[in-house]
Coordinates of C-alpha atoms in Angstrom, one line a residue:
Chain A
X64 CA 12.1 -0.9 30.4
X65 CA 10.5 -2.9 27.6
X66 CA 11.0 -1.2 24.2
X67 CA 8.5 -1.8 21.4
X68 CA 9.9 0.6 18.8
X69 CA 13.4 2.0 18.9
X70 CA 14.4 4.8 16.5
X71 CA 18.0 5.7 16.4
X72 CA 19.4 8.8 14.7
X73 CA 16.9 8.5 11.8
X74 CA 17.6 10.9 9.0
X75 CA 15.8 11.2 5.7
X76 CA 16.7 13.5 2.8
X77 CA 14.4 13.6 -0.2
X78 CA 16.8 14.2 -3.1
X79 CA 15.7 15.7 -6.3
X80 CA 16.6 13.7 -9.5
X81 CA 18.2 16.9 -10.7
X82 CA 20.7 17.0 -7.9
X83 CA 20.9 19.8 -5.3
X84 CA 20.8 19.6 -1.5
X85 CA 17.5 17.9 -1.3
X86 CA 14.9 18.3 1.4
X87 CA 15.7 17.1 4.9
X88 CA 12.5 15.6 6.2
X89 CA 14.0 13.9 9.3
X90 CA 17.1 15.1 11.1
X91 CA 18.7 12.6 13.5
X92 CA 15.4 11.5 15.1
X93 CA 15.9 9.3 18.2
X94 CA 12.9 8.0 20.1
X95 CA 12.1 4.9 22.2
X96 CA 8.5 3.8 22.4
X97 CA 7.7 1.6 25.4
X98 CA 5.5 -1.5 25.2
X99 CA 1.9 -0.9 26.1
X100 CA 2.0 2.9 25.9
X101 CA 0.0 5.2 23.6
X102 CA 2.2 7.8 22.1
X103 CA 1.4 10.6 19.6
X104 CA 3.8 12.2 17.2
X105 CA 2.5 15.7 16.6
X106 CA 3.9 18.5 14.5
X107 CA 3.0 21.0 11.8
X108 CA 2.6 19.9 8.2
X109 CA 6.0 18.8 6.8
X110 CA 7.5 18.2 10.2
X111 CA 8.3 14.6 9.4
X112 CA 5.5 12.7 11.1
X113 CA 4.4 10.7 8.0
X114 CA 8.0 10.2 6.9
X115 CA 8.7 8.6 10.3
X116 CA 5.8 6.2 10.0
X117 CA 6.6 5.3 6.3
X118 CA 10.2 4.5 7.3
X119 CA 9.0 2.3 10.1
X120 CA 6.7 0.5 7.8
X121 CA 9.3 -0.1 5.1
X122 CA 7.5 2.1 2.5
X123 CA 10.5 4.4 2.2
X124 CA 14.1 4.0 3.3
X125 CA 16.1 6.2 5.7
X126 CA 19.1 8.1 4.4
X127 CA 21.0 7.3 7.6
X128 CA 20.2 5.9 11.0
X129 CA 17.9 3.0 11.7
X130 CA 15.1 1.6 13.8
X131 CA 13.8 -1.7 15.2
X132 CA 10.4 -3.0 16.0
X133 CA 10.3 -5.5 18.9
X134 CA 14.0 -6.0 18.4
X135 CA 13.9 -6.7 14.7
X136 CA 15.5 -4.2 12.3
X137 CA 13.0 -2.5 10.0
X138 CA 15.2 -3.4 7.0
X139 CA 13.6 -6.9 7.1
X140 CA 9.9 -7.4 6.3
X141 CA 9.7 -9.7 9.4
X142 CA 9.8 -6.5 11.6
X143 CA 6.2 -5.9 10.5
X144 CA 4.9 -9.3 11.5
X145 CA 3.4 -7.9 14.7
X146 CA 2.4 -4.4 13.4
X147 CA -0.9 -3.2 12.3
X148 CA -1.2 0.0 10.2
X149 CA -4.0 2.3 9.5
X150 CA -3.1 4.8 6.8
X151 CA -4.4 8.4 6.9
X152 CA -7.0 7.7 4.2
X153 CA -7.3 4.0 3.9
X154 CA -7.3 3.2 0.2
X155 CA -8.2 -0.4 -0.5
X156 CA -9.1 -2.4 -3.6
X157 CA -12.6 -1.1 -3.5
X158 CA -14.2 -3.8 -5.6
X159 CA -13.9 -6.0 -2.5
X160 CA -16.1 -6.2 0.5
X161 CA -15.0 -6.1 4.1
X162 CA -14.9 -9.9 4.4
X163 CA -12.7 -10.3 1.3
X164 CA -10.5 -7.5 2.4
X165 CA -9.8 -9.0 5.8
X166 CA -9.4 -12.5 4.3
X167 CA -6.7 -11.2 1.9
X168 CA -4.8 -9.3 4.6
X169 CA -5.1 -12.3 6.9
X170 CA -3.6 -14.4 4.2
X171 CA -0.7 -12.1 3.8
X172 CA 0.1 -12.7 7.5
X173 CA -0.1 -16.4 6.8
X174 CA -3.1 -17.0 9.1
X175 CA -5.0 -20.3 8.7
X176 CA -8.5 -20.2 7.3
X177 CA -10.1 -21.0 10.7
X178 CA -8.1 -18.2 12.4
X179 CA -9.1 -15.8 9.6
X180 CA -12.7 -16.6 9.9
X181 CA -12.6 -16.1 13.7
X182 CA -10.7 -12.8 13.5
X183 CA -13.1 -11.6 10.8
X184 CA -16.1 -12.2 13.0
X185 CA -14.5 -10.5 16.0
X186 CA -13.2 -7.5 14.0
X187 CA -16.3 -6.8 12.0
X188 CA -18.3 -6.8 15.2
X189 CA -15.7 -4.7 17.0
X190 CA -15.7 -2.0 14.3
X191 CA -19.5 -2.2 13.8
X192 CA -19.4 -3.4 10.2
X193 CA -20.8 -6.9 10.7
X194 CA -24.1 -5.9 9.0
X195 CA -22.4 -4.5 6.0
X196 CA -19.7 -7.2 5.5
X197 CA -20.8 -8.0 2.0
X198 CA -21.2 -4.4 0.7
X199 CA -18.4 -3.4 -1.7
X200 CA -16.0 -1.0 -0.1
X201 CA -16.6 1.6 -2.8
X202 CA -20.1 2.0 -1.4
X203 CA -18.8 2.7 2.1
X204 CA -18.9 6.1 3.7
X205 CA -15.6 7.7 4.8
X206 CA -16.3 6.6 8.4
X207 CA -17.0 3.1 7.4
X208 CA -13.8 2.9 5.3
X209 CA -11.9 4.2 8.3
X210 CA -13.4 1.5 10.5
X211 CA -12.7 -1.2 7.8
X212 CA -9.1 0.2 7.8
X213 CA -8.9 -0.3 11.5
X214 CA -10.2 -3.8 11.2
X215 CA -7.5 -4.7 8.6
X216 CA -4.9 -3.1 10.8
X217 CA -6.0 -5.5 13.6
X218 CA -6.3 -8.7 11.5
X219 CA -3.0 -10.2 12.8
X220 CA -3.8 -9.2 16.4
X221 CA -0.8 -6.9 16.4
X222 CA 1.2 -5.9 19.4
X223 CA 1.9 -2.5 17.9
X224 CA -0.6 -0.3 16.1
X225 CA 0.5 2.6 13.9
X226 CA -2.4 5.0 13.2
X227 CA -2.0 7.9 10.8
X228 CA -4.6 10.6 11.5
X229 CA -7.2 8.0 12.7
X230 CA -10.1 10.5 12.9
X231 CA -9.3 12.6 9.9
X232 CA -12.4 13.4 7.9
X233 CA -14.7 11.7 10.2
X234 CA -17.9 13.3 11.5
X235 CA -18.2 13.8 15.3
X236 CA -20.0 10.5 15.8
X237 CA -17.4 8.7 13.7
X238 CA -14.5 10.4 15.5
X239 CA -16.1 9.5 18.9
X240 CA -16.5 5.8 17.8
X241 CA -12.8 5.7 16.6
X242 CA -11.6 7.2 19.9
X243 CA -13.6 4.7 21.8
X244 CA -12.0 1.8 19.7
X245 CA -8.5 3.2 20.3
X246 CA -9.2 3.5 24.0
X247 CA -10.4 -0.1 24.0
X248 CA -7.3 -1.3 22.3
X249 CA -5.1 0.6 24.7
X250 CA -6.9 -1.1 27.6
X251 CA -6.1 -4.4 25.9
X252 CA -2.4 -3.6 26.2
X253 CA -1.5 -2.7 22.6
X254 CA 1.3 -0.3 21.9
X255 CA -0.2 2.6 19.9
X256 CA 1.8 5.1 17.9
X257 CA -0.5 7.7 16.4
X258 CA 0.0 10.8 14.3
X259 CA -2.7 13.5 14.6
X260 CA -3.4 17.1 14.2
X261 CA -6.3 16.9 16.6
X262 CA -4.5 17.9 19.8
X263 CA -7.6 17.5 22.1
X264 CA -7.8 13.9 20.9
X265 CA -4.1 13.4 21.6
X266 CA -4.5 14.8 25.1
X267 CA -7.4 12.5 25.7
X268 CA -5.8 9.3 24.4
X269 CA -2.0 9.4 24.8
X270 CA 0.4 8.7 27.6
X271 CA 3.2 10.5 25.9
X272 CA 3.6 13.1 23.2
X273 CA 6.5 13.7 20.8
X274 CA 6.6 17.1 19.1
X275 CA 8.4 17.2 15.8
X276 CA 9.3 20.3 13.8
X277 CA 11.3 20.5 10.7
X278 CA 12.3 16.8 11.1
X279 CA 13.7 17.3 14.6
X280 CA 12.3 16.1 17.9
X281 CA 11.5 19.3 19.9
X282 CA 9.9 17.8 23.0
X283 CA 8.9 14.4 24.2
X284 CA 7.2 13.3 27.5
X285 CA 4.0 12.8 29.3
X286 CA 1.5 15.7 29.4
X287 CA 2.4 16.2 33.0
X288 CA 6.1 16.4 32.2
X289 CA 5.6 18.7 29.2
X290 CA 3.0 21.0 30.5
X291 CA 3.7 20.7 34.2
X292 CA 1.4 20.5 37.2
X293 CA -0.5 23.7 37.5
X294 CA -0.5 25.4 41.0
X295 CA -3.4 27.7 39.9
X296 CA -6.7 27.2 41.6
X297 CA -9.9 28.8 40.4
X298 CA -13.0 29.2 42.5
X299 CA -16.2 30.0 40.7
X300 CA -19.1 31.4 42.8
X301 CA -22.3 33.4 42.5
X302 CA -24.5 35.6 44.7
X303 CA -23.4 36.7 48.2
X304 CA -23.5 40.0 50.1
X305 CA -22.2 43.2 48.5
X306 CA -18.9 43.2 50.3
X307 CA -18.0 39.7 49.1
X308 CA -15.7 40.9 46.3
X309 CA -13.5 43.2 48.4
X310 CA -13.2 40.5 51.0
X311 CA -12.2 37.9 48.4
X312 CA -9.6 40.3 46.9
X313 CA -7.9 40.2 50.3
X314 CA -7.5 36.4 50.1
X315 CA -7.2 35.6 46.4
X316 CA -4.5 36.6 43.9
X317 CA -7.2 37.9 41.5
X318 CA -10.9 38.3 41.5
X319 CA -13.0 38.9 38.4
X320 CA -16.7 39.2 37.6
X321 CA -17.7 37.2 34.4
X322 CA -21.3 36.9 33.2
X323 CA -22.7 37.3 36.7
X324 CA -20.2 34.9 38.3
X325 CA -17.3 35.6 40.5
X326 CA -14.0 34.0 39.6
X327 CA -11.3 34.0 42.2
X328 CA -7.9 32.7 41.6
X329 CA -5.1 31.7 44.0
X330 CA -1.8 29.8 44.0
X331 CA -2.1 28.7 47.7
X332 CA -4.1 25.6 48.6
X333 CA -4.4 27.0 52.2
X334 CA -6.2 30.0 50.8
X335 CA -8.8 27.8 49.1
X336 CA -10.4 26.8 52.4
X337 CA -10.5 30.4 53.6
X338 CA -12.1 31.5 50.3
X339 CA -14.8 28.8 50.7
X340 CA -15.4 29.7 54.3
X341 CA -15.8 33.4 53.2
X342 CA -18.3 32.4 50.5
X343 CA -20.3 30.5 53.1
X344 CA -20.2 33.4 55.6
X345 CA -21.2 36.0 52.9
X346 CA -24.0 33.6 51.6
X347 CA -22.4 33.1 48.3
X348 CA -22.9 29.9 46.3
X349 CA -19.9 27.9 45.4
X350 CA -20.3 26.7 41.8
X351 CA -17.0 24.9 41.0
X352 CA -13.3 24.7 42.0
X353 CA -10.9 24.2 39.0
X354 CA -7.2 23.6 38.5
X355 CA -6.7 25.0 35.0
X356 CA -3.5 24.1 33.2
X357 CA -2.2 25.2 29.8
X358 CA -3.5 23.0 27.0
X359 CA -1.4 20.9 24.7
X360 CA -2.3 23.3 22.0
X361 CA -0.7 26.2 23.9
X362 CA 2.4 24.1 24.5
X363 CA 2.5 23.0 20.8
X364 CA 2.3 26.6 19.6
X365 CA 5.0 27.7 22.0
X366 CA 7.4 24.9 21.0
X367 CA 6.9 25.4 17.3
X368 CA 7.1 29.2 17.4
X369 CA 10.3 28.9 19.5
X370 CA 11.8 26.7 16.9
X371 CA 10.8 29.1 14.2
X372 CA 12.6 32.0 15.8
Chain B
X205 CA 24.0 -13.9 -34.0
X206 CA 27.2 -14.6 -32.1
X207 CA 26.7 -11.4 -30.0
X208 CA 23.2 -12.5 -29.1
X209 CA 24.6 -15.9 -28.0
X210 CA 27.2 -14.2 -25.9
X211 CA 24.6 -12.0 -24.2
X212 CA 22.4 -15.0 -23.5
X213 CA 25.3 -17.0 -22.1
X214 CA 26.4 -14.1 -19.9
X215 CA 22.8 -13.6 -18.6
X216 CA 22.5 -17.3 -17.8
X217 CA 25.8 -17.4 -16.0
X218 CA 24.8 -14.3 -14.0
X219 CA 21.5 -15.9 -13.0
X220 CA 23.2 -19.1 -12.1
X221 CA 25.9 -17.4 -10.1
X222 CA 23.3 -15.4 -8.2
X223 CA 21.4 -18.6 -7.4
X224 CA 24.5 -20.3 -6.1
X225 CA 25.7 -17.4 -4.0
X226 CA 22.4 -16.7 -2.4
X227 CA 21.2 -20.3 -2.2
X228 CA 20.6 -20.3 1.5
X229 CA 18.7 -17.0 1.5
X230 CA 16.8 -18.2 -1.6
X231 CA 15.7 -21.4 0.1
X232 CA 14.6 -19.5 3.2
X233 CA 13.0 -16.8 1.1
X234 CA 11.1 -19.3 -1.1
X235 CA 9.7 -21.0 1.9
X236 CA 8.1 -17.8 2.9
X237 CA 7.9 -16.3 -0.6
X238 CA 6.0 -18.9 -2.5
X239 CA 2.8 -18.7 -0.4
X240 CA 3.0 -14.9 -0.4
X241 CA 3.4 -14.8 -4.2
X242 CA 0.4 -17.1 -4.5
X243 CA -1.7 -14.9 -2.3
X244 CA -0.7 -11.7 -4.1
X245 CA -1.3 -13.3 -7.5
X246 CA -4.7 -14.5 -6.3
X247 CA -5.7 -11.0 -5.1
X248 CA -4.4 -9.5 -8.4
X249 CA -6.5 -12.0 -10.4
X250 CA -9.6 -11.3 -8.3
X251 CA -9.1 -7.5 -8.5
X252 CA -8.2 -7.3 -12.2
X253 CA -11.0 -9.5 -13.5
X254 CA -13.4 -7.0 -11.9
X255 CA -12.0 -4.1 -13.7
X256 CA -14.2 -2.4 -16.3
X257 CA -11.5 -2.1 -18.9
X258 CA -11.0 -5.9 -19.0
X259 CA -14.8 -6.4 -19.3
X260 CA -14.8 -3.9 -22.2
X261 CA -11.9 -5.8 -23.9
X262 CA -13.7 -9.1 -23.5
X263 CA -16.8 -7.6 -25.1
X264 CA -14.6 -6.2 -27.9
X265 CA -13.1 -9.6 -28.4
X266 CA -16.6 -11.2 -28.7
X267 CA -17.6 -8.6 -31.2
X268 CA -14.5 -9.1 -33.3
X269 CA -15.0 -12.9 -33.3
X270 CA -18.6 -12.3 -34.5
X271 CA -17.2 -10.0 -37.2
X272 CA -14.8 -12.6 -38.3
X273 CA -17.6 -15.1 -38.6
X274 CA -19.3 -12.6 -40.9
X275 CA -16.1 -12.2 -43.1
X276 CA -15.7 -16.0 -43.4
X277 CA -19.4 -16.3 -44.4
X278 CA -18.7 -13.8 -47.2
X279 CA -15.6 -15.8 -48.4
X280 CA -16.6 -19.4 -47.9
X281 CA -13.6 -20.8 -49.9
X282 CA -11.0 -19.4 -47.5
X283 CA -13.2 -19.4 -44.4
X284 CA -11.4 -22.0 -42.3
X285 CA -7.9 -20.6 -42.9
X286 CA -9.1 -17.1 -42.4
X287 CA -10.9 -18.1 -39.2
X288 CA -7.8 -19.9 -37.8
X289 CA -5.3 -17.2 -38.8
X290 CA -7.5 -14.2 -37.9
X291 CA -8.7 -15.9 -34.7
X292 CA -5.1 -16.5 -33.5
X293 CA -4.2 -13.0 -34.5
X294 CA -7.0 -11.7 -32.4
X295 CA -6.0 -13.9 -29.5
X296 CA -2.5 -12.6 -29.6
X297 CA -3.4 -9.0 -30.2
X298 CA -5.9 -8.8 -27.4
X299 CA -3.6 -10.8 -25.1
X300 CA -0.9 -8.2 -25.7
X301 CA -3.4 -5.3 -25.2
X302 CA -4.7 -6.7 -22.0
X303 CA -1.2 -7.4 -20.8
X304 CA -0.1 -3.8 -21.4
X305 CA -3.1 -2.4 -19.6
X306 CA -3.0 -4.7 -16.7
X307 CA 0.7 -4.0 -16.2
X308 CA 0.1 -0.3 -16.5
X309 CA -2.6 -0.4 -13.9
X310 CA -1.0 -2.9 -11.5
X311 CA 2.0 -1.4 -9.7
X312 CA 1.8 2.2 -10.9
X313 CA -1.9 2.4 -10.0
X314 CA -1.3 0.7 -6.6
X315 CA 1.3 3.5 -5.9
X316 CA -0.9 6.3 -7.2
X317 CA -4.0 5.1 -5.2
X318 CA -1.8 4.2 -2.2
X319 CA -3.4 0.7 -2.0
X320 CA 0.2 -0.4 -1.9
X321 CA 0.6 1.0 1.6
X322 CA -1.6 -1.6 3.3
X323 CA 0.1 -4.4 1.4
X324 CA 3.8 -3.5 1.8
X325 CA 3.2 -2.6 5.5
X326 CA 2.6 -6.3 6.0
X327 CA 5.4 -8.9 6.2
X328 CA 5.7 -9.0 2.4
X329 CA 9.0 -8.8 0.5
X330 CA 9.1 -6.4 -2.4
X331 CA 10.1 -9.3 -4.8
X332 CA 7.1 -11.3 -3.6
X333 CA 4.9 -8.3 -4.5
X334 CA 6.4 -8.0 -8.0
X335 CA 6.3 -11.7 -8.8
X336 CA 2.8 -12.1 -7.3
X337 CA 1.6 -9.2 -9.5
X338 CA 3.2 -10.8 -12.6
X339 CA 1.5 -14.2 -12.1
X340 CA -1.8 -12.5 -11.2
X341 CA -1.6 -10.6 -14.5
X342 CA -0.7 -13.8 -16.3
X343 CA -3.7 -15.6 -14.8
X344 CA -6.0 -12.9 -16.1
X345 CA -4.5 -12.9 -19.6
X346 CA -4.7 -16.7 -19.5
X347 CA -8.4 -16.5 -18.7
X348 CA -9.0 -14.2 -21.6
X349 CA -6.9 -16.2 -24.0
X350 CA -8.5 -19.4 -22.9
X351 CA -12.0 -18.1 -23.4
X352 CA -11.1 -16.7 -26.9
X353 CA -9.4 -19.9 -27.9
X354 CA -12.3 -22.0 -26.7
X355 CA -14.8 -19.9 -28.7
X356 CA -12.7 -20.0 -31.8
X357 CA -12.3 -23.8 -31.5
X358 CA -16.1 -24.3 -31.0
X359 CA -16.8 -22.1 -34.0
X360 CA -14.2 -24.0 -36.1
X361 CA -15.6 -27.4 -35.2
X362 CA -19.2 -26.3 -35.6
X363 CA -19.0 -24.4 -38.9
X364 CA -15.9 -25.7 -40.7
X365 CA -15.2 -29.2 -39.4
X366 CA -11.6 -28.0 -39.1
X367 CA -9.2 -30.0 -36.8
X368 CA -8.5 -27.9 -33.8
X369 CA -5.4 -29.6 -32.3
X370 CA -3.0 -27.3 -34.1
X371 CA -5.1 -24.3 -33.2
X372 CA -4.9 -25.2 -29.6
X373 CA -1.1 -25.7 -29.8
X374 CA -0.5 -22.5 -31.6
X375 CA -2.7 -20.7 -29.1
X376 CA -0.8 -22.2 -26.2
X377 CA 2.5 -21.1 -27.7
X378 CA 1.1 -17.6 -28.4
X379 CA 0.1 -17.4 -24.7
X380 CA 3.6 -18.2 -23.7
X381 CA 4.8 -15.4 -26.0
X382 CA 2.4 -13.1 -24.2
X383 CA 3.9 -14.2 -20.8
X384 CA 7.3 -13.3 -22.1
X385 CA 6.1 -9.9 -23.3
X386 CA 4.3 -9.3 -20.0
X387 CA 7.5 -9.8 -18.0
X388 CA 9.2 -7.1 -20.1
X389 CA 6.4 -4.7 -19.5
X390 CA 6.4 -5.5 -15.8
X391 CA 10.0 -4.3 -15.6
X392 CA 9.0 -0.9 -16.9
X393 CA 5.9 -0.7 -14.6
X394 CA 8.1 -1.1 -11.5
X395 CA 9.7 2.3 -12.2
X396 CA 7.4 4.2 -14.4
X397 CA 3.9 5.7 -14.4
X398 CA 0.8 4.1 -16.0
X399 CA 1.1 6.3 -19.1
X400 CA 4.8 5.6 -19.6
X401 CA 4.2 1.9 -19.1
X402 CA 1.5 1.9 -21.8
X403 CA 3.8 3.8 -24.3
X404 CA 6.7 1.5 -23.5
X405 CA 4.4 -1.6 -23.8
X406 CA 3.3 -0.6 -27.3
X407 CA 6.9 0.2 -28.3
X408 CA 8.1 -3.2 -27.0
X409 CA 5.3 -4.9 -28.9
X410 CA 6.0 -3.2 -32.2
X411 CA 9.7 -3.8 -32.0
X412 CA 9.3 -7.3 -30.7
X413 CA 7.0 -8.2 -33.6
X414 CA 9.6 -7.3 -36.1
X415 CA 12.5 -9.0 -34.4
X416 CA 12.8 -11.6 -37.2
X417 CA 13.3 -8.7 -39.7
X418 CA 15.8 -7.0 -37.4
X419 CA 17.9 -10.2 -37.4
X420 CA 18.5 -10.0 -41.1
X421 CA 19.1 -6.3 -40.9
X422 CA 21.8 -6.8 -38.2
X423 CA 23.3 -9.6 -40.2
X424 CA 23.8 -7.2 -43.2
X425 CA 25.5 -4.5 -41.1
X426 CA 29.3 -4.6 -41.4
X427 CA 30.5 -4.8 -37.8
X428 CA 31.1 -1.6 -35.8
X429 CA 29.3 0.3 -33.1
X430 CA 25.9 0.4 -34.7
X431 CA 25.8 -3.4 -35.1
X432 CA 26.7 -3.8 -31.4
X433 CA 24.0 -1.4 -30.3
X434 CA 21.4 -3.0 -32.6
X435 CA 22.4 -6.4 -31.3
X436 CA 22.1 -5.4 -27.7
X437 CA 18.7 -3.8 -28.3
X438 CA 17.6 -6.9 -30.2
X439 CA 18.6 -9.0 -27.2
X440 CA 16.7 -6.8 -24.7
X441 CA 13.4 -6.7 -26.7
X442 CA 11.4 -9.9 -26.4
X443 CA 11.5 -12.1 -29.5
X444 CA 7.8 -12.4 -30.1
X445 CA 8.3 -13.9 -33.5
X446 CA 9.4 -17.2 -31.8
X447 CA 5.8 -17.7 -30.7
X448 CA 3.9 -17.2 -34.0
X449 CA 2.7 -20.4 -35.5
X450 CA -0.5 -19.0 -37.2
X451 CA 0.6 -20.2 -40.7
X452 CA 1.2 -23.7 -39.5
X453 CA -2.2 -23.8 -37.7
X454 CA -4.0 -22.4 -40.7
X455 CA -2.3 -24.6 -43.3
X456 CA -2.5 -27.6 -41.0
X457 CA 1.3 -28.1 -41.0
X458 CA 2.9 -29.7 -38.0
X459 CA 4.4 -27.2 -35.6
X460 CA 8.2 -28.0 -35.3
X461 CA 8.8 -29.2 -31.8
X462 CA 12.4 -28.0 -31.8
X463 CA 11.2 -24.4 -32.4
X464 CA 8.7 -24.7 -29.6
X465 CA 11.4 -26.0 -27.3
X466 CA 13.7 -23.2 -28.2
X467 CA 11.0 -20.7 -27.6
X468 CA 10.2 -22.2 -24.2
X469 CA 13.9 -22.2 -23.1
X470 CA 14.3 -18.6 -24.3
X471 CA 11.1 -17.6 -22.7
X472 CA 11.8 -19.1 -19.3
X473 CA 15.2 -17.4 -19.2
X474 CA 13.8 -14.1 -20.4
X475 CA 11.0 -14.1 -17.8
X476 CA 13.4 -15.1 -15.0
X477 CA 15.8 -12.2 -15.9
X478 CA 13.0 -9.7 -16.2
X479 CA 11.5 -10.7 -12.9
X480 CA 14.9 -10.4 -11.2
X481 CA 15.5 -7.0 -12.7
X482 CA 12.0 -5.8 -11.8
X483 CA 12.4 -7.0 -8.2
X484 CA 15.7 -5.3 -7.9
X485 CA 14.4 -2.1 -9.3
X486 CA 11.3 -2.2 -7.1
X487 CA 13.3 -3.0 -4.0
X488 CA 14.8 0.4 -4.1
X489 CA 11.6 2.3 -5.0
X490 CA 10.2 4.6 -2.4
X491 CA 6.5 4.4 -2.3

């Protein structure tokens, strides 16, 4: 297994200058992130998500434990050579325009002028800012700043992307565009580590999810592993002869009438065909067959409330 | 005086020892570091010269120069001397002011506004960031001092037929003094907020300007703890009096080369020590 980021027993205690125990933001966090995967770290406020990202990026230092990025310890700045980072609210030198911004960050990676110009063209087109490349960043909307932030995170063509709340504060259109870009980057094989409070977005984008609470890793795995494969099957139908409901009750685990529709639920796949045959025989209209599963949100609330007890 | 000498020698030995011990890392670091420092300095220069506060100070400087012309017009007998002395005063004063405000709004403001996140998350060493910021600030101060000196020299040639060679030399040395002062303020800015940096900057400037006086005070103190404390404080605060040649420029007296050389050696050492301390302090700072 090819590991992109390896976090080993990472602990961070914020100490007060006046002494005392301090605040434990991370508690022996260990996590391996595989190359090419998209993983989200989720958790309530103060769970240690941003602290983890800041340690990986060398902005703050761990109290104990360590981490490496592509095999290089995060204690050296070289570990960040192949990393792109989009902060939660990208604050830039706002007297610059997008071109100047990308040029500067490209220089920090030691890219030659020709490479910088090429990357600038590609990235401004990718994030849809090519037309506004010479507008000072202070005149950008929040969504445009976020897209400029993504462009600067990609300037070195990184193998690993660290995105902190990439859609925070964006309108639905902006959030959709950002998700589309992340999906595109994922298809290009980038390793993406993102922190987000938007669980539907996490479900939509990520291969794996790590749930943090009070600095501890509470759960980690793919959605399938965490939520499990549901055995429930729901059949939604309408119409049919009068005796259809009693007949269905004979086959299904439960039958309900909701807004003029009949919702029958079963755990047995064999029963599904019998229910469908019954609907046909009783002249009912089959509307849809669903396999509902608990959402990530339900799982998240369960994990966090268990931890709180 | 002996105490000062001891402090300088110990500092020089420490710097040399650090250089010898870490020579391999330094060589490797410089190979990567010099281009990074240059890039950060360039960005700092580009960003700072667009700041409103700097534009206001330049406007203020222009107004003050115009005011000085008015004063010299009112006192024609003393006009050339007054213009040289007052002009150099203005260059130094505004240079110091700009240096304080730039330092106060460089690193502390980068941390407050979180612009530092997108820089330090790149393969940039903390020391490269500090040294780059310093040279960027120095470039901005240099631009301001250069413009003011140029205007002053043009006015002197045009209105007074006064030789400007000495004014240029005195201005250049004053700029070097500002560079020394900026390094001291930079140390404070790596660990303090913008406001604290401004207060510390003004304190350093006030104390630094009366260093010549403090030497004679220290010399008259009879040994003991207070003499040692004053001596140490005097060694820490930059000796700005070493860079003041206004009288020579105004009276058209030659600026003693030996004093300039001493000032340069002292300044280079002082700046080097300050940048090392600033880098070490910032290395540990959590942003």
